[in-house]
Amino acid sequence: MQVTSTSRMTTEPSVPAQRGGNARRVLLVGAWFALVTGLLEVVVLLVKRYGFGRMLHVSDHFVWMAPVAYLALFALPALALAALAWRWPRHVTLPRTAGAFAFLGALGLIFMFPRLYRIAMLLLAAGAGVQASRIVGGHEAGFIRLCRSSLMGLVAVVMLNAAIVTGHGWLRERNALAGLPAVRAGAPNILLIILDTVRAEDVGLYGYARPTTPRLDALAAGGVVFDHAISTAPWTLPAHGAMFTGRYPYEQSSNWETPLDESYPTLAEVLAERGYMTAGFVSNTFYASREFGLDRGFAHYEDYRITPGEVLNSSSLGLLLFAGRAGLTTNVFRRLLDNYHFLGRKRADQVTDDMLRWVDGVDRPFFAFVNYFDAHWPYVSSAADQRRFNVTEPFEYEPAAYDAAIAGQDVQLGRLIDELDRRGLTNNTLVIITSDHGEYLGEHGRTGHGNGLYMETMHVPLVLRFPGHTPAGARIARWVSTRQLPATILALIGADDERRIPGQSLAALWDGTPTPITDPVLSGARRAIRMTEDLPIARGDVHSLIEDGIQYIRNGIESEELYDLNRDGEQRTNLVDSASAAPLLQRLRAELGALVPESGNATASMKRMPSGNPR
C-alpha cells in the first residue's frame, strides 16, 4: 500500500513558488530602501536650507522628487537581483539583498557631502552595506514584516509631500492675484526678455557678420537700440538683481551663495501694487530660481520643470550618476533625460510655450519676465543650427557652438513676439530685450563668465520697443547701465517711483527731456568662489567705472586697469602707466572710491595688469 504525505505537499511551496517569493521579496526590499533613502535625503536637505540657510539648487518639489528618483534608480538593480533570485535563490539571500541596497542608499546620502574623496565615499558606503547585511541576517523575518507594514506608509508620506508643495504654490498664486488692486485704464503690458549670457559682440544689430539674430535685428528696427549698454555684473544673480531693484551689486545682498533679500523692493512688487499681473519664466535655474529671491513680487513664477531629468537632479545619487562630465552623459542619456550636462534643463522653445500658455489666461495688464538660457554653457542648439554654423564641439566653449545657440534662441524670441502680435497684444506692450552678461570665448585667456569685467562679459544688447512711445530705428550712442532699466520702465508707463526704485530713466536720451543723465555706469562683483587663484576676482571684489568710453577697473587692493574703449575695443593696452592718462586715472580712481567706499583708493603697491591680453 502506497502512502503519500499530503501535509508535505500542502505546506511546502513548489520550486517556482519559492523562486517567485524570493524575487518579490527582492523588489519589496529595493522599494523600501529607495523610499527610506529618499526621505532621509529630504530631511537632510530641509535641515541644510532652513537650519543652516544653505542654497540647494534644486526644485521645491525635491520633497517628493528625491524618493521617486531613488525608486527609479533602484529599479534596475532590483530587477537584476530579482532575476538572479529566481535563477539562483540560494545565492541571493535577504541579508545580501539588504546589504546591496544599503550600499546604494548610503552612497547617495554620503554624496550629499561632496568634499569627501570618492574612494572614501565608496568605503563608507560599503561599510554601511556590510553592517546592514549583518543586522538583517539576524532578524530576517522581522525585517520583512517591517518592510511590508511600512511600505504603504512611506508611499503616503511621499504623496503628502507632493500635495503640500503643489498646494502651497497654487495657494500662494491665488492669494497674490486676489489681492491685486484695480489697474488704471489703458495701462500697457510690459515684457522683459533676458537673453542669458548673450554678448553684444555676437549680435547682428551690433555689426556681427554671422546671422545669429535676424529676428532681434528686425524687432530692433522698430524701437530704440543702445549701442553701449553695460551690465552691472558679469554673472546672473547680481545682474538680474540690479534690473529688478535698480541697485548696484555692491548694494545688494545677493552673492554666490546668498539670495537677493528683501532690503529693497523689486520692480515686480511695485507693478503688482499697481494692479499688474506678474509672471516669471526662467530657464536659468542655477541663479534665477525662487531660491535666490528673484521671484519676489511675481504672482506666477516657473523655474524648474517636472521632468525625468529634474527628478533625478533632486537626488544626490542621480547627480553622481548622470550630472556633469563624470556622469553617464552620452547623447542617448542627454536626449532621454533632457540633460545636456544639466539635468532637467529648460530649452528656449519650452520657455516660449510656458509664457504663451500663461498669457492666454491673463485678463488685465501684465508684467512678464522671460529668461532664455540656451546660450549659456554648455550651449544648446538644434542639429540644423549646428550644421549651419559648422559646429564641431556643441557642448564646448566654441564660438560656432555659441553662435548656433544664440541663433536657435533668436527663433524662439521671434515666435514669442509673433504669437503676442497674433493675440493683438504688441501695440500696447513695452518690450525690453537685453542680457544679464556676456561670455568669454578665449579672449583675455578666459572662457565663460563671472571671472572678470572686460567688455566680452559686460557689453550687452539692449533694445526697447513701445509703439507710440519709442522712436523707430533710433540708436543711442551714450554709455548706459542696465541698472537704469526699472526706472525706465516705470517712467515709460507713467508710474515713476524714485523713492523705491532708484535710477534715471533712459527715455531722457530720446524724448527731449532737459534733465541730463548722471547715473554712473558702474559694474562689479564680489569675490568669486570655486575659481582659480590666478584670477583677481578669486582674491577679492572687483569694480568697473566707465565714463565716455574710458573704463577704469579696480581689482580689489591688488591692481588697477585703464582702457580707452573708443580706440581699443579689445582692451589690449592698459593705460595705467601712461603719463598722459595720469590725470584721468586719478579722477576715475577717486570717483570709484566715492561710489564704492569699501573699494578705497589705489595705492602704490598695486600691481600693473599686463597689456596685450591673448585672444
XYZ file of C-alpha atoms in Angstrom:
615
model
C 0.000 0.000 0.000
C 1.453 3.358 -1.081
C 1.062 6.298 1.300
C 1.566 9.920 0.197
C 2.291 12.794 2.506
C -0.426 15.361 1.695
C 0.724 17.613 4.553
C 4.184 17.969 2.990
C 2.660 18.738 -0.387
C 0.411 21.474 1.006
C 2.790 23.147 3.487
C 5.931 23.445 1.377
C 5.735 25.707 -1.704
C 6.788 24.423 -5.071
C 10.126 25.444 -6.561
C 8.506 28.084 -8.877
C 6.611 29.465 -5.911
C 9.813 29.698 -3.889
C 11.540 31.465 -6.726
C 8.622 33.859 -7.169
C 8.602 34.601 -3.463
C 12.321 35.330 -3.449
C 12.009 37.656 -6.457
C 9.081 39.548 -4.917
C 10.993 39.872 -1.662
C 13.923 41.451 -3.510
C 11.600 44.002 -5.154
C 9.951 44.770 -1.800
C 13.303 45.384 -0.106
C 14.531 47.511 -3.007
C 11.436 49.720 -2.922
C 11.650 50.078 0.856
C 15.309 51.109 0.816
C 14.647 53.526 -2.053
C 11.871 55.352 -0.220
C 13.718 55.426 3.086
C 16.868 56.771 1.428
C 14.915 59.392 -0.494
C 13.048 60.618 2.577
C 16.258 60.734 4.621
C 17.782 62.875 1.880
C 14.744 65.171 2.044
C 15.296 65.608 5.782
C 18.973 66.460 5.256
C 18.112 68.993 2.535
C 15.451 70.633 4.706
C 17.951 70.966 7.548
C 20.512 72.475 5.174
C 18.003 75.006 3.816
C 16.095 76.031 6.939
C 18.600 75.146 9.613
C 21.778 76.455 8.023
C 20.472 78.738 5.267
C 22.225 76.779 2.528
C 21.319 77.138 -1.143
C 20.285 73.759 -2.554
C 19.993 74.490 -6.309
C 17.050 72.094 -6.582
C 13.339 72.415 -7.242
C 10.997 72.946 -4.301
C 9.466 69.653 -5.403
C 12.517 67.777 -4.102
C 10.375 66.722 -1.124
C 8.717 64.138 -3.338
C 11.115 64.022 -6.279
C 14.023 62.644 -4.235
C 12.167 59.487 -3.089
C 10.769 58.961 -6.601
C 14.280 59.365 -8.017
C 15.596 56.638 -5.740
C 12.733 54.360 -6.767
C 13.776 54.859 -10.387
C 17.487 54.459 -9.648
C 16.981 51.327 -7.555
C 14.631 49.768 -10.111
C 17.333 48.388 -12.401
C 19.440 46.720 -9.688
C 16.236 45.466 -8.055
C 15.068 43.847 -11.278
C 18.516 42.357 -11.841
C 18.658 40.926 -8.337
C 15.094 39.618 -8.662
C 16.070 37.773 -11.844
C 19.096 36.305 -10.064
C 16.913 35.331 -7.086
C 14.615 33.447 -9.453
C 17.512 31.612 -11.063
C 19.783 31.074 -8.050
C 17.649 31.610 -4.908
C 20.291 30.210 -2.554
C 22.824 32.864 -3.558
C 20.579 35.938 -3.489
C 19.748 35.876 0.189
C 17.860 38.513 2.139
C 20.970 39.754 4.031
C 22.896 40.150 0.775
C 19.970 41.926 -0.861
C 19.640 44.323 2.074
C 23.387 44.931 2.042
C 23.364 45.797 -1.675
C 20.564 48.348 -1.347
C 22.018 49.757 1.857
C 25.262 50.343 -0.041
C 23.450 52.244 -2.811
C 21.404 54.278 -0.343
C 24.418 55.142 1.797
C 26.370 56.144 -1.314
C 23.624 58.592 -2.256
C 23.420 60.106 1.218
C 27.203 60.368 1.591
C 27.459 62.107 -1.785
C 25.478 64.984 -0.271
C 28.792 65.928 1.344
C 30.957 66.187 -1.785
C 34.164 67.297 -0.071
C 34.919 63.674 0.727
C 37.165 61.798 -1.660
C 35.314 59.383 -3.928
C 37.254 56.399 -2.591
C 36.281 57.425 0.948
C 32.638 57.611 -0.118
C 32.796 54.124 -1.568
C 34.444 52.700 1.536
C 31.907 54.307 3.868
C 29.001 53.098 1.719
C 30.487 49.590 1.603
C 30.764 49.606 5.389
C 27.105 50.595 5.675
C 26.160 47.758 3.340
C 28.104 45.195 5.350
C 26.557 46.333 8.630
C 23.050 46.280 7.151
C 23.628 42.743 5.884
C 24.713 41.589 9.343
C 21.767 43.188 11.109
C 19.188 41.828 8.671
C 20.848 38.401 8.797
C 19.924 38.093 12.458
C 16.342 39.332 12.052
C 15.169 38.247 8.618
C 11.526 37.610 9.478
C 11.208 40.821 11.473
C 12.832 42.870 8.713
C 10.436 41.543 6.081
C 7.488 42.353 8.364
C 8.869 45.883 8.795
C 9.162 46.377 5.043
C 5.646 45.075 4.372
C 3.973 47.027 7.164
C 5.676 50.370 6.486
C 5.926 50.467 2.701
C 2.492 51.988 2.105
C 3.105 54.498 4.893
C 6.278 55.625 3.145
C 4.353 55.972 -0.122
C 1.721 58.039 1.679
C 4.398 60.406 3.052
C 5.774 60.963 -0.449
C 2.277 61.645 -1.812
C 1.571 64.049 1.050
C 4.798 65.919 0.348
C 3.784 66.297 -3.286
C 0.337 67.559 -2.310
C 1.767 70.084 0.166
C 4.319 71.648 -2.176
C 1.879 71.751 -5.100
C -0.933 73.130 -2.981
C 1.302 75.749 -1.408
C 2.311 77.059 -4.830
C -1.297 77.184 -6.012
C -2.461 78.949 -2.844
C 0.381 81.468 -2.993
C -0.511 82.460 -6.555
C -4.234 82.550 -5.797
C -3.737 84.871 -2.841
C -1.405 87.146 -4.837
C -3.966 87.530 -7.615
C -6.854 88.016 -5.206
C -5.030 90.927 -3.578
C -4.412 92.887 -6.772
C -5.903 96.401 -6.816
C -7.595 97.884 -9.851
C -5.201 98.867 -12.621
C -5.516 102.213 -14.377
C -7.334 102.242 -17.696
C -5.091 101.838 -20.713
C -2.094 100.633 -18.720
C 0.350 98.897 -21.081
C 1.758 95.414 -20.799
C 5.460 95.027 -20.003
C 7.636 92.238 -21.370
C 11.220 91.981 -20.117
C 13.244 89.411 -22.076
C 16.689 88.432 -20.805
C 18.906 86.610 -23.307
C 21.077 84.968 -20.685
C 24.817 85.086 -21.489
C 24.415 86.801 -24.886
C 27.109 89.390 -25.532
C 26.560 92.324 -27.893
C 29.607 91.313 -29.920
C 27.758 88.295 -31.399
C 24.503 90.103 -32.212
C 23.709 91.268 -35.748
C 22.496 94.752 -34.877
C 25.934 95.441 -33.348
C 27.728 94.548 -36.553
C 28.252 90.806 -36.182
C 28.637 89.199 -39.612
C 27.132 85.792 -38.885
C 23.288 85.523 -38.998
C 22.757 84.849 -35.293
C 19.884 87.258 -34.558
C 17.736 88.130 -37.582
C 14.550 88.315 -35.509
C 16.081 90.545 -32.853
C 17.561 92.768 -35.551
C 14.157 93.153 -37.216
C 12.466 93.882 -33.914
C 15.109 96.466 -33.047
C 14.344 98.356 -36.254
C 11.019 99.316 -34.718
C 12.463 100.580 -31.454
C 15.465 102.116 -29.722
C 18.875 100.438 -29.774
C 21.532 101.274 -27.191
C 24.979 100.890 -28.691
C 26.832 100.839 -25.374
C 24.691 99.120 -22.740
C 26.781 97.802 -19.854
C 25.687 95.158 -17.385
C 26.172 95.767 -13.701
C 27.777 92.378 -13.099
C 29.494 89.583 -15.053
C 27.157 86.895 -13.723
C 23.459 86.202 -13.326
C 22.205 86.938 -9.827
C 23.515 90.471 -9.148
C 22.916 91.430 -12.792
C 19.262 90.415 -12.557
C 19.052 91.935 -9.090
C 20.088 95.312 -10.494
C 17.494 95.109 -13.258
C 14.822 94.284 -10.667
C 15.741 96.725 -7.886
C 17.793 99.496 -9.512
C 20.597 98.727 -7.039
C 24.224 98.128 -7.923
C 25.798 94.772 -6.967
C 27.707 96.234 -4.007
C 24.359 97.430 -2.573
C 22.645 94.053 -2.868
C 22.719 91.087 -0.539
C 22.992 88.705 -3.481
C 26.194 86.751 -3.761
C 27.388 83.357 -4.947
C 25.623 81.524 -2.127
C 23.347 84.295 -0.824
C 19.944 85.183 -2.281
C 18.554 88.617 -3.028
C 16.920 89.608 0.259
C 14.022 91.961 0.980
C 16.098 95.048 1.708
C 14.857 96.769 -1.448
C 11.552 96.498 -3.337
C 11.571 94.859 -6.740
C 10.044 96.063 -9.982
C 7.547 93.189 -9.853
C 6.408 94.251 -6.372
C 5.935 97.866 -7.429
C 3.948 96.826 -10.509
C 1.818 94.352 -8.555
C 0.896 97.178 -6.200
C -0.402 98.992 -9.290
C -2.618 96.089 -10.276
C -0.382 94.292 -12.764
C -0.498 90.527 -13.166
C 3.117 89.428 -12.800
C 4.817 86.279 -14.030
C 8.353 84.996 -14.494
C 9.503 82.222 -16.843
C 13.053 81.190 -16.051
C 15.460 78.824 -17.768
C 18.454 79.663 -15.586
C 17.612 77.635 -12.510
C 21.120 77.959 -11.098
C 20.829 81.596 -10.007
C 17.425 82.854 -11.191
C 15.176 80.400 -9.352
C 12.842 81.128 -6.454
C 15.567 80.010 -4.109
C 17.668 83.076 -4.960
C 14.932 85.637 -4.353
C 14.268 86.822 -7.895
C 10.655 85.629 -7.701
C 9.704 88.339 -5.200
C 6.666 90.228 -6.477
C 5.740 87.660 -9.120
C 2.378 86.005 -8.587
C 3.301 83.268 -11.055
C 6.873 82.003 -11.357
C 8.047 79.000 -13.362
C 11.628 77.894 -12.874
C 12.223 74.136 -12.579
C 10.203 71.807 -14.761
C 8.857 68.455 -13.657
C 10.725 66.075 -15.942
C 12.573 62.759 -15.562
C 15.836 64.685 -15.643
C 14.747 67.072 -12.907
C 13.516 64.182 -10.764
C 16.972 62.621 -10.954
C 18.531 66.020 -10.302
C 16.705 66.103 -6.971
C 18.682 63.125 -5.667
C 22.368 63.105 -4.901
C 22.767 59.625 -6.400
C 21.160 60.865 -9.613
C 23.648 63.721 -9.728
C 26.507 61.315 -9.097
C 25.473 59.084 -11.979
C 24.145 61.497 -14.567
C 25.330 65.057 -13.939
C 28.392 66.637 -15.480
C 31.243 65.083 -17.361
C 31.778 62.376 -14.757
C 28.285 61.018 -15.288
C 26.589 58.957 -17.949
C 26.255 61.880 -20.347
C 26.218 60.134 -23.689
C 23.927 61.534 -26.345
C 21.383 58.828 -25.564
C 21.099 59.877 -21.922
C 21.127 63.573 -22.823
C 18.110 63.195 -25.079
C 16.299 60.792 -22.769
C 16.672 62.990 -19.693
C 16.729 66.471 -21.285
C 20.212 66.578 -19.786
C 22.755 68.425 -21.934
C 25.092 68.209 -18.903
C 22.418 69.913 -16.743
C 19.677 67.505 -15.707
C 16.214 68.867 -16.437
C 17.498 71.855 -18.425
C 14.740 74.029 -19.912
C 15.093 74.950 -23.590
C 14.021 78.210 -25.215
C 11.044 76.643 -27.008
C 9.723 75.345 -23.696
C 10.013 78.782 -22.102
C 8.128 80.328 -25.005
C 5.398 77.699 -24.696
C 5.082 78.347 -20.963
C 4.799 82.113 -21.442
C 2.153 81.812 -24.166
C 0.142 79.308 -22.148
C 0.078 81.728 -19.227
C -0.747 84.853 -21.242
C -3.838 83.187 -22.696
C -5.336 83.237 -19.213
C -4.454 86.862 -18.416
C -7.354 89.300 -18.054
C -5.540 92.539 -17.156
C -2.253 94.338 -17.953
C 0.729 92.140 -17.205
C 4.426 92.299 -16.427
C 6.176 89.194 -17.753
C 9.831 88.336 -17.262
C 11.270 85.774 -19.687
C 14.754 84.308 -19.251
C 16.239 82.311 -22.143
C 19.259 80.147 -21.326
C 20.325 78.241 -24.462
C 23.397 80.443 -24.996
C 24.743 79.594 -21.550
C 27.379 76.898 -21.484
C 27.009 74.063 -22.261
C 25.367 75.548 -25.336
C 22.123 74.035 -26.602
C 21.232 74.137 -30.291
C 19.452 72.048 -32.901
C 21.294 69.742 -35.269
C 20.263 72.014 -38.145
C 21.796 75.092 -36.497
C 24.918 73.157 -35.645
C 25.346 72.265 -39.303
C 24.554 75.824 -40.403
C 27.241 77.294 -38.150
C 29.754 74.457 -38.696
C 29.789 73.389 -35.061
C 32.315 70.668 -34.203
C 32.013 70.666 -30.385
C 28.429 71.592 -29.478
C 28.956 71.424 -25.712
C 32.293 73.251 -25.583
C 33.400 76.906 -25.483
C 33.477 77.008 -29.257
C 32.455 80.275 -30.984
C 30.439 78.366 -33.579
C 28.559 76.453 -30.872
C 27.837 79.707 -29.052
C 26.527 81.323 -32.237
C 24.327 78.325 -33.043
C 22.767 78.515 -29.580
C 22.085 82.244 -29.961
C 20.521 81.633 -33.375
C 18.146 78.971 -32.120
C 17.179 81.165 -29.193
C 16.516 84.049 -31.600
C 13.956 81.902 -33.406
C 12.047 81.465 -30.155
C 12.255 85.181 -29.435
C 10.665 85.812 -32.807
C 7.996 83.184 -32.216
C 7.099 84.743 -28.877
C 6.674 88.207 -30.392
C 4.739 86.824 -33.379
C 2.311 84.959 -31.113
C 1.770 88.017 -28.923
C 1.143 90.041 -32.070
C -1.356 87.447 -33.295
C -3.172 87.875 -29.990
C -3.313 91.625 -30.552
C -1.055 92.460 -27.596
C 2.080 94.025 -29.065
C 0.693 97.501 -29.876
C 0.191 98.167 -26.181
C 3.234 96.333 -24.855
C 6.571 97.758 -23.778
C 9.168 95.203 -24.856
C 12.668 95.289 -23.374
C 15.276 92.856 -24.690
C 18.703 92.668 -23.101
C 21.149 90.269 -21.482
C 22.420 89.819 -17.955
C 26.043 89.428 -19.103
C 28.157 88.129 -21.962
C 30.724 85.376 -22.408
C 34.463 84.894 -22.917
C 35.368 82.549 -25.761
C 39.113 82.615 -25.275
C 39.563 86.391 -25.157
C 41.959 87.548 -22.437
C 42.842 83.893 -21.960
C 39.422 83.165 -20.419
C 36.254 81.225 -21.087
C 32.821 81.504 -19.540
C 31.851 84.476 -17.383
C 31.773 85.721 -13.816
C 35.566 85.878 -13.849
C 36.291 89.449 -14.909
C 34.963 92.807 -16.091
C 36.197 93.027 -19.674
C 33.751 94.014 -22.399
C 33.084 90.483 -23.652
C 31.075 89.902 -20.490
C 29.944 93.455 -19.745
C 28.737 94.840 -23.118
C 25.216 93.517 -23.695
C 22.480 94.132 -26.262
C 19.655 96.471 -25.255
C 16.520 97.185 -27.273
C 13.360 98.992 -26.165
C 10.218 98.960 -28.286
C 6.973 100.622 -27.221
C 4.809 101.681 -30.202
C 3.912 105.349 -29.953
C 6.389 105.979 -27.140
C 9.794 104.968 -28.519
C 11.110 106.206 -31.862
C 11.588 103.519 -34.518
C 15.143 102.999 -35.666
C 16.761 105.258 -33.073
C 20.252 104.427 -31.830
C 21.706 105.808 -28.625
C 25.489 106.142 -28.543
C 25.771 107.112 -24.880
C 27.181 104.567 -22.419
C 24.346 103.385 -20.153
C 23.791 100.823 -17.406
C 21.217 98.020 -17.245
C 20.676 99.173 -13.664
C 18.583 102.003 -15.175
C 16.007 99.644 -16.680
C 13.473 99.502 -13.806
C 13.397 103.299 -13.561
C 12.995 103.486 -17.350
C 10.122 101.016 -17.353
C 8.264 102.857 -14.604
C 8.782 106.199 -16.362
C 7.507 104.896 -19.700
C 4.279 103.596 -18.175
C 3.777 106.737 -16.089
C 4.488 105.126 -12.743
C 7.732 106.785 -11.605
C 8.709 105.802 -8.077
C 12.204 107.123 -7.403
C 11.802 106.668 -3.668
C 11.552 102.900 -4.046
C 13.328 102.171 -7.346
C 16.316 104.480 -7.858
C 17.867 105.455 -11.151
C 17.277 107.815 -14.053
C 15.051 106.889 -16.968
C 16.831 106.269 -20.254
C 13.881 107.874 -22.035
C 15.576 111.221 -21.429
C 18.040 110.220 -24.157
C 15.408 110.340 -26.904
C 12.363 112.280 -25.717
C 13.989 115.701 -25.315
C 13.834 115.728 -21.529
C 16.180 118.509 -20.339
C 17.364 116.559 -17.296
C 20.851 115.183 -18.049
C 21.719 111.551 -17.371
C 24.198 111.467 -14.490
C 23.836 107.877 -13.250
C 27.289 106.255 -13.254
C 27.963 103.234 -15.447
C 29.195 101.156 -12.556
C 29.738 97.406 -12.511
C 31.262 94.933 -10.116
C 31.257 91.573 -8.430
C 32.151 90.221 -5.050
C 34.971 87.778 -4.533
C 34.218 84.634 -6.509
C 34.082 81.094 -5.216
C 35.349 77.963 -6.942
C 37.622 79.886 -9.313
C 41.354 79.556 -9.843
C 43.537 81.853 -7.763
C 45.202 83.364 -10.814
C 42.073 85.470 -11.384
C 41.844 88.763 -9.456
C 38.147 88.137 -8.714
C 39.102 84.938 -6.879
C 41.113 87.015 -4.411
C 38.818 89.985 -3.824
C 35.967 92.197 -5.022
C 36.305 93.832 -8.444
C 34.718 97.072 -9.712
C 34.498 98.954 -13.004
C 33.545 102.532 -13.850
C 33.034 103.767 -17.413
C 32.897 107.408 -18.465
C 32.669 108.426 -22.115
C 34.207 105.174 -23.234
C 37.068 105.131 -20.707
C 36.955 102.100 -18.417
C 38.661 102.013 -15.038
C 38.885 98.597 -13.358
C 39.917 98.090 -9.777
C 40.864 94.534 -8.782
C 40.486 94.574 -5.027
C 43.596 96.043 -3.454
C 45.899 94.322 -5.935
C 45.809 96.096 -9.265
C 44.018 98.555 -11.497
C 43.451 98.858 -15.219
C 42.518 101.685 -17.570
C 41.295 101.282 -21.147
C 40.180 103.643 -23.886
C 37.305 101.604 -25.297
C 36.741 104.062 -28.129
C 40.160 103.291 -29.594
C 40.987 99.943 -28.005
C 37.782 97.928 -28.008
C 39.661 94.671 -27.441
C 41.314 96.101 -24.313
C 44.827 95.175 -25.267
C 46.601 98.239 -23.856
C 46.390 99.057 -20.166
C 46.954 102.817 -19.805
C 47.634 102.809 -16.053
C 51.337 103.596 -16.573
C 50.717 106.176 -19.284
C 51.820 109.652 -18.183
C 49.219 111.310 -20.376
C 46.441 109.289 -18.743
C 47.538 110.078 -15.178
C 45.016 112.912 -14.539
C 42.165 110.810 -15.897
C 43.252 107.816 -13.839
C 43.375 109.886 -10.673
C 39.892 111.290 -11.276
C 38.258 107.919 -12.029
C 40.058 106.350 -9.066
C 38.590 108.998 -6.761
C 35.108 108.723 -8.284
C 35.006 104.960 -7.866
C 36.252 105.317 -4.305
C 33.395 107.732 -3.579
C 30.788 105.466 -5.184
C 32.041 102.254 -3.569
C 33.639 103.361 -0.290
C 34.948 99.946 0.642
C 36.985 99.888 -2.548
C 39.199 102.601 -1.061
C 41.856 104.403 -3.062
C 44.579 102.879 -5.175
C 47.983 102.585 -3.612
C 51.481 102.498 -4.994
C 51.724 98.826 -4.054
C 49.224 97.847 -6.698
C 50.452 95.600 -9.472
C 50.070 96.617 -13.080
C 47.892 94.282 -15.154
C 49.695 93.304 -18.366
C 48.510 94.647 -21.677
C 48.329 92.640 -24.863
C 45.767 90.168 -23.500
C 45.682 86.970 -25.587
C 42.619 86.319 -27.712
